[in-house]
Every structure is written in structure tokens, then in C-alpha cells.
XYZ file of C-alpha atoms in Angstrom:
255
model
C 10.752 21.926 -23.912
C 10.915 21.988 -28.143
C 7.522 20.390 -30.224
C 7.867 16.519 -30.330
C 9.384 16.167 -27.454
C 7.364 14.142 -24.389
C 7.688 16.305 -20.797
C 8.420 12.692 -19.308
C 12.366 12.514 -18.947
C 14.458 8.811 -18.263
C 14.605 9.865 -14.635
C 17.372 6.394 -13.479
C 18.110 3.135 -13.755
C 16.762 0.267 -11.272
C 18.971 -0.776 -8.191
C 19.999 -3.767 -10.372
C 20.415 -2.450 -13.528
C 17.901 -4.829 -15.542
C 15.003 -1.586 -16.395
C 14.921 2.085 -17.055
C 12.172 4.448 -14.934
C 10.397 7.009 -16.549
C 8.785 10.069 -14.813
C 7.834 13.544 -15.291
C 8.790 16.978 -12.682
C 4.468 17.201 -11.758
C 4.595 13.110 -10.015
C 8.129 13.228 -8.792
C 7.012 12.835 -5.377
C 5.513 9.646 -5.465
C 5.247 7.284 -3.174
C 7.324 5.166 -4.075
C 6.812 1.482 -2.132
C 10.807 0.557 -1.191
C 12.948 -1.550 -4.698
C 13.428 -4.004 -2.469
C 9.870 -5.517 -2.457
C 11.082 -7.070 -6.497
C 12.760 -9.507 -5.021
C 8.717 -10.873 -4.038
C 7.814 -13.512 -7.075
C 3.818 -12.163 -6.620
C 0.616 -13.397 -7.343
C -0.796 -13.302 -10.128
C -4.537 -11.980 -10.359
C -6.880 -11.839 -13.567
C -3.335 -12.353 -14.987
C -1.590 -8.589 -13.821
C 1.427 -9.873 -11.885
C 1.093 -8.524 -8.085
C 4.692 -7.953 -5.895
C 3.432 -5.447 -3.473
C 0.153 -4.714 -1.920
C -0.399 -1.005 -0.814
C -2.765 -0.841 2.774
C -4.245 2.897 2.652
C -8.009 3.905 2.253
C -6.534 8.609 1.662
C -7.676 8.643 -1.694
C -5.084 10.966 -3.120
C -1.398 8.259 -1.973
C -3.396 5.506 -4.009
C -3.910 8.207 -6.812
C 0.124 9.307 -6.142
C 2.154 5.076 -5.785
C 3.518 2.606 -7.582
C 2.561 -0.196 -5.387
C 0.617 -3.114 -7.861
C -2.355 -2.926 -5.502
C -4.250 -1.818 -3.390
C -5.321 -2.997 0.298
C -8.865 -0.737 1.201
C -9.244 -1.565 4.673
C -10.018 0.385 7.037
C -11.424 0.582 10.817
C -14.927 1.327 10.128
C -17.911 -0.166 9.094
C -16.997 0.098 5.408
C -19.603 1.424 2.803
C -19.980 1.000 -0.841
C -19.366 4.894 -1.173
C -15.766 4.385 -0.389
C -15.689 1.298 -2.599
C -16.130 3.144 -5.545
C -14.447 6.309 -5.103
C -11.248 3.891 -4.444
C -11.709 1.844 -7.434
C -11.998 5.212 -9.307
C -9.241 6.938 -8.059
C -7.116 3.852 -8.164
C -4.710 3.027 -11.233
C -3.902 -0.986 -9.625
C -6.561 -3.868 -8.984
C -8.399 -2.801 -5.350
C -8.811 -5.799 -3.109
C -11.643 -4.202 -0.703
C -12.357 -4.470 3.337
C -16.171 -6.165 3.195
C -16.078 -6.931 6.980
C -14.835 -8.944 10.013
C -15.336 -6.377 13.257
C -19.095 -5.039 13.355
C -19.616 -5.959 9.586
C -20.659 -9.652 8.962
C -24.095 -11.586 7.632
C -26.215 -10.288 4.546
C -24.590 -6.711 4.536
C -21.217 -7.814 4.103
C -22.156 -10.178 1.848
C -23.476 -6.883 -0.022
C -21.134 -5.163 0.004
C -19.004 -8.349 -0.897
C -20.725 -8.772 -4.514
C -21.522 -4.768 -4.184
C -17.362 -4.330 -4.536
C -17.328 -6.814 -7.645
C -19.511 -4.505 -9.876
C -18.226 -1.438 -8.903
C -15.118 -3.577 -10.522
C -12.513 -4.111 -7.054
C -10.711 -7.194 -8.219
C -11.313 -9.178 -4.631
C -12.121 -8.925 -1.115
C -10.646 -8.557 2.061
C -12.763 -10.092 5.267
C -11.104 -9.061 8.754
C -10.494 -11.683 11.800
C -13.670 -12.032 13.434
C -15.647 -12.696 11.043
C -16.809 -16.589 11.156
C -15.666 -19.169 8.326
C -19.770 -19.399 7.665
C -19.691 -15.915 6.317
C -17.359 -16.141 4.260
C -18.260 -19.114 2.512
C -21.267 -17.955 2.033
C -19.319 -14.785 0.599
C -16.817 -17.524 -1.965
C -20.227 -18.540 -3.007
C -21.961 -15.157 -3.631
C -18.440 -13.810 -6.258
C -16.538 -14.201 -8.736
C -13.666 -12.239 -7.252
C -10.492 -14.006 -4.969
C -11.241 -13.431 -1.198
C -7.945 -12.521 0.439
C -8.544 -13.379 4.499
C -6.086 -12.104 6.894
C -4.558 -13.703 9.911
C -2.992 -13.315 13.120
C -2.472 -16.710 14.922
C -2.047 -20.340 12.896
C -4.879 -21.997 15.134
C -6.738 -19.696 12.251
C -4.855 -21.554 9.486
C -6.731 -24.754 8.633
C -10.810 -23.223 8.978
C -10.102 -20.216 7.021
C -8.736 -22.392 3.656
C -11.856 -24.463 4.136
C -14.065 -21.372 4.577
C -13.281 -20.333 0.714
C -9.862 -17.895 1.210
C -7.345 -18.418 -1.781
C -4.982 -15.867 -0.241
C -3.753 -15.497 3.158
C -2.400 -11.825 4.017
C -0.444 -12.712 7.619
C -0.374 -9.298 9.668
C 1.159 -10.877 13.393
C 3.696 -8.061 14.124
C 7.375 -9.577 15.192
C 5.875 -13.419 14.660
C 5.162 -11.907 10.423
C 8.727 -14.481 9.367
C 7.675 -17.798 11.425
C 4.298 -17.977 10.815
C 4.959 -17.616 6.855
C 7.692 -19.602 6.638
C 4.804 -22.306 8.597
C 2.246 -21.548 6.288
C 4.172 -22.276 3.710
C 5.431 -25.314 4.766
C 1.077 -26.407 5.308
C -0.076 -24.934 2.283
C 2.509 -24.819 -0.417
C 0.859 -23.522 -3.065
C -1.864 -20.958 -1.069
C -0.239 -17.615 -2.467
C 0.328 -14.914 0.571
C 0.734 -11.772 2.080
C 2.618 -10.148 4.622
C 3.693 -7.193 5.934
C 6.310 -6.548 5.378
C 7.110 -3.684 8.519
C 9.321 -0.449 7.453
C 12.748 -1.242 6.556
C 14.136 -3.231 4.100
C 15.753 -5.671 6.113
C 11.895 -6.932 7.592
C 11.386 -6.907 4.020
C 13.535 -9.235 2.717
C 12.934 -11.816 5.789
C 9.010 -12.379 5.303
C 9.979 -12.580 1.194
C 12.302 -15.787 3.087
C 10.525 -16.494 4.849
C 8.169 -17.680 1.520
C 6.020 -14.532 0.991
C 4.651 -13.719 -2.022
C 4.320 -10.380 -2.232
C 4.680 -7.649 0.816
C 1.814 -5.492 2.265
C 3.441 -2.069 2.886
C 1.696 1.051 4.616
C 3.037 4.623 3.015
C 3.668 6.835 5.226
C 1.259 9.871 6.366
C -0.058 12.456 4.727
C 0.810 14.726 7.918
C 4.899 12.800 7.855
C 5.249 13.518 3.748
C 4.151 17.044 5.095
C 6.507 17.764 7.610
C 9.392 17.465 4.685
C 7.741 18.924 2.143
C 7.733 22.251 4.738
C 11.132 22.052 6.386
C 12.878 22.054 2.246
C 9.958 25.120 1.489
C 11.486 27.320 5.877
C 14.990 26.349 3.888
C 13.888 27.300 0.479
C 12.408 30.066 2.093
C 15.565 31.142 3.730
C 18.206 31.391 1.545
C 15.556 32.918 -1.954
C 15.705 36.118 1.272
C 19.434 35.699 1.982
C 20.245 36.437 -2.406
C 17.362 38.334 -3.035
C 19.103 41.463 0.606
C 22.712 41.404 -0.010
C 23.615 37.958 1.376
C 22.288 39.233 4.955
C 20.435 36.763 7.356
C 17.446 38.406 8.325
C 18.276 39.832 12.105
C 21.379 40.756 9.520
C 19.023 43.089 6.913
C 17.282 44.663 10.501
C 19.642 45.883 11.568
C 20.821 47.558 9.224
C 18.492 48.912 7.443
C 15.873 49.680 10.387
């Protein structure tokens, strides 16, 4: 690299040709959300437009993703130390899970206030949390509340209780539920699970979702591809250094 040159390089244009992308060799393997999510209108939270919400608590993945925001929800009781660690690592707004299953009542209120103090942009409440508990959280913090919804029967009470953003996770019924919410609540922001394919993501956007909740590949899945490449490269390197012979051919010739 010459003096004055940057390690950053222009790598490509976006698929729709609207902008150029800048990256470096060390960040070439970042976990990139599907480009189709850019078709979502987005939700402005404290002035920042958010289209993609990464559903993960993996610190390394959070550090190396281009998602607009993080949905830090996990299947254990929420803990302040976990919330603090994620907020410190993330380069994006974090929305922290504060309860719904085993965690409720005063503890969930405390966790919501702690999350805000740590720098989270909002909190997430899961399906089992009572509407009364949500109202208590809403009267305590100065941040938006994302409420996970799996059925149309929860909509009215959740909205009245203080949920500011619906997070729709209804499996195959997600596009239907998004469309129903959009008709009943035309102004409320909607995040929806997009699934694994571009078409399934587009379906929920067309149904009325403002942003997409996207689950990244696991580190096991990512490592599987990396290690396959390493094995292929090891064989190619051996043949290049040993007269083009395979290991079996080399052993027969020289041993």
C-alpha cells in the first residue's frame, strides 16, 4: 500500500445501482443482511432510519454485521451484564429483551430502566408479559417498547398497554398478520420476521411491514463453509508445491 492510500476499497455497487459500497479485506466476511430488506420503508427511531433488525445476542456476529439495529432477545432470563456487553460491542441501536416468560413484574421494570441507562435505544417484551406490566414499563422509561406478537388476538390490548412497535413472529401466518395489523393500525410501526429467502422477505414487506427481523447464520454454519475452503486450499497448495501430485501419488513415488 502506498503512502496516503486507505485500506478501504470500493468493492461494488448496490444491486439497484443507487450507491457504492466501501469495505476492507479484514471486513470482507461481515454478516450482511439480505439486500432485499432495503425495499422496506424503515422506522425512524430517534432520527435513525432502521430497516433491518438482527435477531442475535452473539457478540462476534453483532460486531461484524451491517444490520441497522439489534434485537437482543434470548431464551433465558434477561441479565444486566448481557445487556451491557451487547450495547458496548454494537455499532447500531440495541433493543434489549427485558422479560415476558419467567421474568416479569418489578424485575422487568428494573431491567428496562437499566437497559436505557446502559444506552439501549428501546426494550422488547415477549408474548407472556401481562399488559399491566407493559404499562408500568411504559410509564418508567423514555424509550420505545417493542412487543412481540404471535396472534391477532393480542393487538388491541398490547397497543393500549403501551407497545409502540409490533414485532410480528407468526410463522407462515406472518404476512397475513402484518396485513391485518396494517389495516387496523395504519400508523403503528411493524417489524416482521422475514424468513430465509428474498421472496419471503418481500412478501412481508408487501404486506405492510416497515422493517425486517432477520436471523443470521450460526457461527457453526459460517465455520462449516470456511473450513471446507481451508481443506480445498490445503490440497491445492500441496499439489502446487509437489509437482502437481496428489498426496497418494506423492507417497507412492517417494516412499
